Structure formats: structure tokens, C-alpha cells
Amino acid sequence: MPDLTRNAVDVLPEGRLAEQLSADRPLRIKLGIDPTTADIHLGHTVVLEKLSEFQRQGHTVVLIIGDFTARVGDPSGRSSTRPLPSAEEIEANAATYQEQAFKLLDRERTEVRRNSEWLRMEPDALLGLLAQTTVARLLERDDFQKRLGAGVPVAALELLYPLLQGYDSVAVEADVELGGTDQKFNLLFGRDIQVAYGQTPQSILTMPILVGTDGVQKMSKSLGNYVGVTDAPEEMFGKLMSIPDEAMAQYYRLLLGSEQPAGPANEAKRKLGRRIVDRFHGEGAGAGAEEHFNRLFVDRGVPDEIPAWDIDPAAGEEPGTILLPQLIGSGFELSSSEARRLIKGGGVKLDGETVGPDILALPREALAGKVLQVGKRRFLTLFDSAA
RNA sequence: GGGGGAGUGUCCGAGUGGUUAAAGGAGACGGGCUGUAAACCCGUUGGCUCUGCCUACGCAGGUUCGAAUCCUGCCUCCCCCA
């Protein structure tokens, strides 16, 4: 039987999980995710993967979509108050989160709940919950201490977060709760809340935080260093190839559960890319994505599928000419000033040939049917709807 | 309730009446090198109908030939005391 604590950072209290596991009954394993952004990324999957391991050993996963807590803002690991998403955003994200989570979890053995079910409680009940702790206790956490020390504000709402998350554990009667290491305070706090409500406290297990594609900061959507589980295969492979070599070992360990193979870093990284793409897009998708990658970046060719773009709307005043800044701007969602600078900087190519720095307009015939390229990775096939 | 401080471009952060679209850094983007790694080098980094025009230093007014810089009001935020 595989070791469920593999890769875990904290498994608390000492020895408790082993006891629970030996009791020979299915445990209720809780994970809460707040739908604050549109997509689940690889960072989330580290914990989801662990959850799946529990599941494979017959335990029940309780996945909590934190549609209510998303409105409060988890202070965990934050150096400033989190910007709160709108109700619409939360709703939209909540809808897609579970689908994404099921890329890793077994539907049959997963209970999905939204915490607005029980957190949208009567004021009396809320007071009852608030009565369970003290401000000193809430302020103990390291992230608050740092912020208080640095004079960075702590929103009153944030103070409530651990109480609410803890109450989730009460509501679903969790035996074990998982989370990233940044969740340690919240997870432990949940134990106290459970005791206050007469339940046996959960044990907790924390997993390391995956570093983002920049190799420095934790993976997060807002930092733009993430690989989304819904990213297209090519995109996913490309992003994985761009991670720093030093981050690779961690990716292997946390995402694939294996050690980085010996040998050239480039080889190992390609393998990482293939395996992860396969996982989310099906066997063979990784190889396809790699081919695409090779064509694009190794052979410096053009991708097999390039979106078409109509040049006509960029027609200039002189008959028969197309204004390049306008064309590039609209085609690649850049401002025309940006496009102008790109041309000047030699970053624009037509059928592989760099467009001269002073060329701001070209005859329609010179553009229709050609491939317009900006930088290394953005392409459009041009056509002329007026022709 | 009282006192103090702050709001500048994606972010950090200079600038306290005159080439200031606003130093510097980070980030990002483009080019070179390459393994879309790292390191390094170069360039760009408000918008546009681009040899010029427009918008911009929390908001609204005002003083001035001229303001991010001075004045008035407002808004927001932070800290301390109570």
C-alpha cells in the first residue's frame, strides 16, 4: 500500500492519521477550494493528486467549493488583503471548478458541496461561531503578524476566514483535511472549531506549494506564472518547457510523484511536458504537443493551424494599401502604437521575412495569403475579404 | 473624538513652478545567443488618423505666461493616541 504521507510536509497531530487509517473505515477527506479565479492550475493539482490517492484507497473525498469563503478572502500567505471577486465571477468559476477537479478525482467517490449551503447562516448562529475564539488567537498567524508589524492593513473580514473554514469541517464532519503548507493555520484552527461543536478533531496534512513557471514565486493565476489544467496541449507543453531547470525536480516530485530522471535537462523537461500533457489531455497528446513545439521553436517553422485574419478593415486611405500598425494591432490585440514599435524593432515578419523598420503600409496584394508573425509565437494567415 | 502621514505610468519609486510623456529599478515585450532554461548583450515600454496631435502624476476647481510641483474643497488609504 502506497504511503499516503509521501511528499507531505506536515501530518498532524503526530501519529493520528495512522490511527485513523488503521480503523478500517472509509475516512472523510476534506479539501476546500475558493473559486476566486477562472481555472484550476497545476499548483492546485498537487493537493488534488494527494486527494486522489486517498480516494484510491477507498476513502471519501469531500470537495468544498468555497463560494461563500471566496467572498471573505483567505489571508493565508498573503502580504496584503486579497481583492475580492464579484458574485458573478464566483458563480461562474464555481461552475467550472468541479469539472476541472474531476480531471483528477473519481466522481464516484467524491462529494461536492458548496459552503454557502451552511455558511449563509442566521446571525445567532454566526455569533455562536464567533464566540468560539479570541482575537489573540486569530491574530497569532504568521501572515497577520508580518502585516501588523509592517503596518499593512488586515481587513476585519480576513479575521473571520479561519472560523468559516473551520466550520466547513464541522458541516461535513471531516476526518482529515488537506491543503497547501500555507493553509496550516486554517487547517489546525478547524480542529478547535470541531471540538467546540462536539466533534472529533480532524487530522491535517499539508502539501508543498508548487513554484510557478518563473521558478521563483508560488504558482498563481494573478502572477501569470501558472499552467492551467484546461490549457491547450501545445500551450501546456510550451509553458512547462519554459520553467527554469531548478524547478524541474520539484515538478517531477509533486506532479508526477517521481524523481527527475538523470541525463540532459532538456530531455527531462520534455518528458515532464509530455507526461503532464498526457495526463490532462489523454495519452498521446503530449507527443503531439511536443511535435508542435519542435516545429515552432526548434525548426523555427510555423504552426500547423493558424487563425485567419481579414486585412480589409485595416485599409488605408490610399487605395489598395493596408496600414500595418492597424492590422497588427487589431489582429494581435495590441495598440497600434505597440504594433508600430514592434515593426521598428524588427519583431514583425511576413512569410518569415522581417518587415523593414520604416514600412507602415503595404499593398493589399503583398499581404493577402501571407503569414503574419509577431515575435516568436504569434501567427495569423492573412486574407482579403474585399478581393 | 484628537494628532500625524500618504495618494505619480503595469508595479516599486524619484521628482516640490519651466525641454517632464515625467529619473531609476522591477516586470513585460521585441532582437541576438539558446534547450521558449539560466546567464549575458541590445532595443522598446500612455494613446492616436504619428515629422504632429491628444491624454496623463487621487477627484474638482483656482493662482500663473507656465503646475505632478502653489492655493481651496472633496474622496480614498495608512499610522499613532483615546
XYZ file of C-alpha atoms (C1' of nucleotides) in Angstrom:
469
model
C 0.000 0.000 0.000
C 1.487 3.324 -1.086
C 2.371 5.755 1.625
C -0.273 8.431 1.832
C 2.104 10.818 3.531
C 4.592 10.854 0.683
C 5.644 14.421 -0.170
C 3.568 15.776 2.682
C 5.129 18.496 4.803
C 3.018 18.311 7.941
C 0.902 15.417 9.098
C -0.630 16.417 12.413
C -1.161 15.536 15.122
C 1.685 13.080 15.182
C 0.538 9.544 14.567
C -3.118 10.422 14.372
C -3.555 9.754 10.665
C -2.044 6.299 11.003
C -4.574 5.522 13.717
C -7.423 6.703 11.578
C -6.238 4.694 8.624
C -5.959 1.536 10.650
C -9.545 1.883 11.871
C -10.609 0.246 8.674
C -13.450 2.523 7.791
C -13.602 4.978 4.913
C -12.403 8.389 6.060
C -13.921 11.664 5.008
C -11.135 13.643 3.406
C -11.847 17.322 3.013
C -10.441 19.851 0.624
C -11.782 23.336 0.167
C -11.068 25.450 -2.891
C -12.274 29.010 -3.235
C -13.385 29.804 -6.766
C -11.533 33.091 -6.910
C -10.098 32.647 -10.377
C -11.352 31.008 -13.525
C -9.132 27.989 -13.675
C -7.556 25.391 -11.534
C -3.837 25.220 -12.194
C -1.082 22.723 -11.570
C -0.473 24.183 -8.131
C -3.920 23.071 -7.061
C -3.367 19.664 -8.522
C -0.614 18.865 -6.056
C -3.241 18.607 -3.358
C -5.877 17.160 -5.664
C -3.473 14.418 -6.591
C -2.988 13.595 -2.948
C -6.721 13.567 -2.505
C -6.970 11.132 -5.344
C -4.502 8.843 -3.599
C -6.772 8.721 -0.588
C -9.643 8.004 -2.873
C -7.890 5.101 -4.481
C -7.569 3.572 -1.058
C -11.286 3.706 -0.581
C -11.740 6.935 1.274
C -14.389 9.518 0.527
C -13.367 12.892 -0.751
C -15.402 15.883 0.242
C -14.616 18.680 -2.153
C -15.856 22.014 -0.913
C -16.301 24.751 -3.436
C -15.820 27.828 -1.297
C -18.383 30.042 -2.960
C -19.042 31.767 0.355
C -15.470 31.954 1.638
C -14.405 33.400 -1.723
C -16.308 36.499 -0.630
C -14.306 36.729 2.560
C -10.813 36.299 1.210
C -8.350 33.790 2.562
C -5.470 35.675 4.174
C -3.192 32.624 4.023
C 0.279 33.555 2.940
C -0.826 36.948 1.748
C 1.104 40.117 2.375
C -1.929 42.261 1.632
C -5.689 41.905 1.527
C -6.898 39.842 -1.375
C -9.040 41.645 -3.950
C -12.435 40.034 -3.791
C -14.107 38.697 -6.910
C -17.648 39.714 -7.750
C -20.590 37.441 -7.073
C -20.910 36.766 -10.798
C -17.284 35.777 -11.098
C -17.555 33.451 -8.157
C -20.623 31.813 -9.587
C -19.035 31.356 -12.983
C -15.862 29.926 -11.501
C -17.688 27.650 -9.111
C -19.470 26.103 -12.038
C -16.259 25.110 -13.792
C -14.161 24.190 -10.791
C -15.630 20.841 -10.092
C -15.399 19.809 -13.724
C -11.725 20.656 -13.624
C -11.211 18.894 -10.343
C -12.694 15.763 -11.827
C -9.811 15.614 -14.235
C -8.021 14.140 -11.248
C -10.716 12.907 -8.910
C -13.029 9.961 -9.177
C -16.571 11.254 -9.404
C -17.992 8.180 -7.786
C -16.120 8.716 -4.604
C -16.385 12.458 -4.368
C -18.912 14.522 -2.535
C -19.064 18.064 -3.857
C -20.527 20.715 -1.621
C -20.708 24.477 -1.702
C -20.065 26.140 1.600
C -22.722 28.802 1.068
C -25.067 25.932 1.952
C -24.175 26.239 5.614
C -22.204 29.460 5.930
C -25.105 31.633 4.920
C -26.280 31.209 8.470
C -28.551 33.019 10.880
C -26.939 35.876 12.801
C -27.474 33.927 16.015
C -25.571 31.010 14.642
C -22.811 33.291 13.447
C -22.448 34.764 16.913
C -22.237 31.268 18.228
C -19.368 30.593 15.891
C -17.586 33.832 16.730
C -17.870 33.004 20.409
C -15.539 30.081 19.890
C -12.324 32.018 19.678
C -10.403 35.115 20.657
C -8.811 37.892 18.705
C -5.404 36.980 20.036
C -5.869 33.519 18.655
C -6.922 34.847 15.261
C -4.011 37.216 15.128
C -1.466 34.585 16.021
C -0.932 33.568 12.467
C 2.321 34.450 10.872
C 0.924 36.305 7.885
C -1.015 38.668 10.137
C 1.938 39.164 12.429
C 4.032 40.202 9.483
C 1.399 42.559 8.188
C 0.738 44.092 11.555
C 4.431 44.529 12.058
C 4.843 46.205 8.697
C 1.826 48.432 9.105
C -0.033 46.692 6.305
C -3.766 46.588 6.942
C -5.614 43.452 7.893
C -9.250 43.539 6.854
C -11.749 42.589 9.535
C -13.253 40.164 7.091
C -9.998 38.290 6.831
C -10.058 37.649 10.526
C -13.181 35.601 10.084
C -11.787 33.332 7.458
C -10.404 30.535 9.619
C -13.626 30.377 11.594
C -15.611 29.868 8.447
C -13.238 27.334 7.001
C -13.235 25.562 10.328
C -16.999 25.469 10.325
C -16.827 23.765 6.938
C -15.114 20.904 8.685
C -17.926 20.755 11.188
C -20.539 20.825 8.449
C -19.044 17.935 6.530
C -17.689 16.081 9.548
C -14.203 15.867 8.144
C -11.786 13.223 9.418
C -8.836 14.650 7.565
C -8.313 17.959 5.855
C -5.711 18.577 3.186
C -4.201 21.806 1.992
C -1.033 23.577 0.960
C 1.512 24.403 3.634
C 0.179 27.949 3.615
C -3.068 26.516 4.934
C -1.579 25.116 8.089
C -3.111 27.688 10.412
C -6.572 27.362 8.910
C -6.411 23.597 8.994
C -5.340 23.457 12.601
C -7.925 26.034 13.513
C -10.583 23.783 12.083
C -9.698 21.244 14.733
C -10.581 23.647 17.502
C -13.858 24.531 15.887
C -14.768 20.905 15.522
C -14.062 20.308 19.186
C -16.189 23.337 20.056
C -19.045 21.724 18.177
C -18.575 18.403 19.830
C -16.813 16.625 17.031
C -13.635 14.629 16.993
C -10.998 16.934 15.511
C -9.728 16.192 12.043
C -6.123 15.455 11.373
C -4.388 17.600 8.849
C -1.981 17.007 6.029
C -0.199 19.751 4.163
C 1.487 19.586 0.794
C 4.288 21.780 -0.533
C 3.406 24.815 -2.606
C 4.338 24.387 -6.234
C 6.548 27.084 -7.648
C 5.289 28.860 -10.763
C 6.750 28.767 -14.256
C 9.019 31.630 -13.265
C 10.647 29.317 -10.758
C 10.522 31.940 -8.045
C 7.060 32.713 -6.780
C 4.317 30.296 -5.962
C 2.169 29.329 -8.883
C -0.768 31.644 -9.094
C -3.062 32.969 -11.707
C -2.621 36.551 -10.676
C 1.135 36.305 -11.017
C 0.739 34.924 -14.504
C 3.122 32.075 -13.822
C 0.640 29.262 -13.919
C -0.199 26.307 -16.085
C -3.957 25.823 -16.168
C -5.398 22.339 -16.299
C -7.588 23.497 -19.158
C -4.712 24.971 -21.150
C -4.436 23.600 -24.671
C -1.853 20.814 -25.024
C 0.557 22.979 -27.005
C 0.242 25.775 -24.531
C 0.747 23.470 -21.612
C 3.810 21.859 -23.121
C 5.257 25.223 -24.016
C 4.777 26.621 -20.559
C 6.347 23.571 -18.998
C 9.359 23.876 -21.273
C 9.842 27.399 -20.036
C 10.241 26.570 -16.381
C 13.739 27.043 -15.007
C 15.787 23.877 -14.740
C 15.984 24.250 -10.999
C 12.220 23.998 -10.712
C 12.084 20.742 -12.609
C 12.881 18.395 -9.768
C 10.047 19.860 -7.782
C 7.632 19.449 -10.668
C 8.625 15.835 -11.048
C 8.221 15.115 -7.393
C 4.990 16.954 -6.758
C 3.172 16.456 -10.010
C 4.398 13.101 -11.179
C 5.388 11.553 -7.903
C 8.764 10.523 -9.233
C 12.326 11.739 -9.277
C 13.707 13.751 -12.134
C 15.466 11.335 -14.467
C 19.203 11.636 -14.826
C 20.541 12.985 -18.089
C 20.298 16.206 -20.018
C 17.932 18.744 -18.523
C 16.320 19.350 -21.862
C 15.365 15.697 -22.207
C 13.974 15.523 -18.716
C 11.933 18.645 -19.279
C 10.450 17.325 -22.473
C 9.467 14.167 -20.719
C 7.860 16.164 -17.953
C 5.913 18.116 -20.533
C 4.722 15.010 -22.349
C 3.602 13.267 -19.225
C 1.682 16.179 -17.832
C 0.000 16.944 -21.129
C -0.943 13.285 -21.407
C -2.498 13.404 -18.006
C -4.831 16.245 -18.817
C -5.445 15.677 -22.492
C -5.171 11.964 -22.860
C -2.444 9.530 -23.822
C -0.572 10.705 -26.914
C -1.475 14.347 -26.542
C 1.937 15.016 -25.063
C 3.750 13.657 -28.079
C 1.562 15.770 -30.347
C 2.262 18.863 -28.320
C 5.960 18.172 -28.445
C 5.894 17.862 -32.221
C 4.149 21.160 -32.402
C 6.768 22.606 -30.125
C 9.599 21.293 -32.245
C 8.156 22.662 -35.418
C 7.642 26.026 -33.872
C 10.747 26.587 -31.844
C 13.340 24.109 -32.891
C 12.763 24.212 -36.635
C 11.506 27.753 -36.411
C 8.639 26.895 -38.649
C 5.044 27.898 -38.482
C 2.382 26.005 -36.575
C 0.003 23.746 -38.422
C -3.084 25.671 -37.501
C -3.014 29.420 -37.819
C -6.060 31.574 -37.381
C -7.115 33.527 -40.444
C -7.397 37.272 -40.315
C -9.067 39.702 -42.669
C -6.850 42.566 -43.798
C -9.655 44.657 -45.224
C -10.602 46.605 -42.074
C -7.067 47.962 -41.951
C -7.332 49.518 -45.400
C -5.602 52.870 -45.622
C -6.787 55.985 -47.330
C -4.626 55.394 -50.324
C -6.457 52.858 -52.427
C -5.009 49.388 -52.386
C -2.894 49.796 -49.266
C -3.177 48.299 -45.841
C -1.945 50.057 -42.730
C 0.282 47.655 -40.892
C 0.013 49.092 -37.372
C -3.756 48.861 -37.576
C -3.647 45.369 -38.995
C -1.217 44.079 -36.397
C -2.897 45.960 -33.611
C -6.308 44.506 -34.211
C -5.048 41.073 -35.200
C -2.957 40.549 -32.107
C -4.842 42.745 -29.688
C -2.139 45.355 -29.398
C -2.402 49.090 -29.598
C -1.337 50.448 -32.923
C 1.478 52.265 -31.180
C 2.740 48.996 -29.838
C 2.481 47.476 -33.281
C 4.424 50.378 -34.718
C 7.196 49.823 -32.218
C 7.292 46.129 -32.946
C 7.804 46.860 -36.619
C 10.550 49.289 -35.794
C 12.158 46.756 -33.501
C 12.201 44.041 -36.122
C 9.649 41.860 -34.395
C 7.244 41.524 -37.296
C 7.623 39.030 -40.112
C 5.703 38.301 -43.270
C 6.164 34.775 -44.540
C 9.286 34.580 -42.441
C 10.831 37.797 -43.687
C 11.302 40.657 -41.295
C 9.310 43.726 -42.187
C 11.577 46.750 -42.541
C 11.565 49.325 -39.747
C 10.010 52.064 -41.844
C 7.323 50.105 -43.573
C 3.983 51.160 -42.190
C 1.762 50.302 -45.106
C 1.823 47.699 -47.866
C -0.264 46.994 -50.947
C -3.083 44.517 -50.379
C -1.595 42.093 -52.917
C 1.600 41.920 -50.887
C -0.308 40.766 -47.829
C -3.198 38.530 -48.824
C -2.369 34.874 -48.365
C 0.781 35.547 -46.384
C 1.559 34.544 -42.836
C 1.960 37.458 -40.475
C 4.129 36.773 -37.463
C 4.747 38.793 -34.349
C 7.546 37.685 -32.101
C 8.257 34.002 -31.946
C 4.899 32.598 -31.255
C 2.067 34.635 -32.649
C 0.826 33.982 -36.171
C -2.035 34.927 -38.449
C -2.827 33.914 -42.005
C -3.995 36.954 -43.893
C -6.832 37.080 -46.376
C -8.614 39.899 -48.123
C -12.374 39.864 -47.905
C -12.596 42.695 -50.413
C -10.607 40.937 -53.080
C -13.054 62.140 19.074
C -7.720 64.072 18.619
C -2.921 64.142 16.133
C 0.279 62.741 12.102
C 1.294 60.852 7.124
C 0.228 59.290 2.064
C -2.163 59.103 -2.936
C 2.867 59.603 -9.623
C 2.839 55.478 -15.549
C 1.838 47.536 -15.069
C 4.286 47.584 -10.084
C 8.002 49.859 -6.839
C 9.817 54.589 -6.683
C 12.348 59.793 -7.949
C 10.690 64.445 -8.845
C 8.205 70.187 -4.891
C 6.789 76.130 -10.607
C 9.811 75.885 -16.739
C 12.932 70.600 -22.861
C 8.787 66.362 -17.741
C 5.281 61.556 -21.580
C 7.685 62.515 -16.286
C 14.823 59.839 -13.316
C 15.897 54.912 -11.593
C 14.535 49.862 -10.769
C 11.374 45.614 -11.482
C 8.251 43.308 -14.746
C 6.709 42.748 -19.664
C 7.520 42.749 -24.830
C 10.875 42.634 -29.291
C 16.007 41.341 -31.222
C 20.790 38.386 -30.510
C 22.605 33.803 -28.170
C 19.887 29.187 -26.716
C 17.214 23.950 -24.763
C 10.541 29.072 -25.322
C 16.118 27.052 -19.124
C 19.909 30.052 -16.864
C 23.432 33.872 -17.793
C 24.628 37.825 -20.905
C 24.100 41.888 -24.705
C 20.831 45.410 -27.446
C 16.102 47.878 -28.038
C 11.048 49.205 -26.613
C 7.614 50.041 -22.774
C 0.341 56.101 -22.460
C -2.857 56.642 -26.941
C -3.775 58.218 -31.950
C -5.645 59.494 -38.310
C 2.375 59.891 -35.704
C 7.872 64.804 -38.620
C 2.191 66.248 -35.494
C -1.857 65.840 -32.044
C -4.308 64.150 -27.600
C -4.403 62.271 -22.702
C -1.571 61.713 -18.038
C 1.010 62.393 -11.779
C -6.445 60.500 -6.434
C -11.019 63.988 -7.964
C -12.934 69.077 -8.894
C -11.854 73.956 -9.147
C -8.221 78.150 -8.706
C -3.338 81.067 -8.956
C 0.353 81.565 -13.048
C 2.934 83.189 -19.382
C 3.699 78.121 -17.499
C 1.890 73.205 -12.240
C 2.845 66.445 -10.853
C 5.014 70.542 -8.186
C 1.482 76.594 -5.163
C -3.895 77.504 -3.124
C -9.144 75.781 -1.938
C -12.648 71.988 -1.466
C -13.626 66.824 -1.869
C -12.514 61.488 -1.993
C -9.577 57.321 -0.552
C -5.930 54.992 2.372
C -2.389 54.328 6.415
C -0.222 55.188 11.358
C -0.450 56.870 16.460
C -3.363 58.477 20.784
C -8.273 57.915 23.030
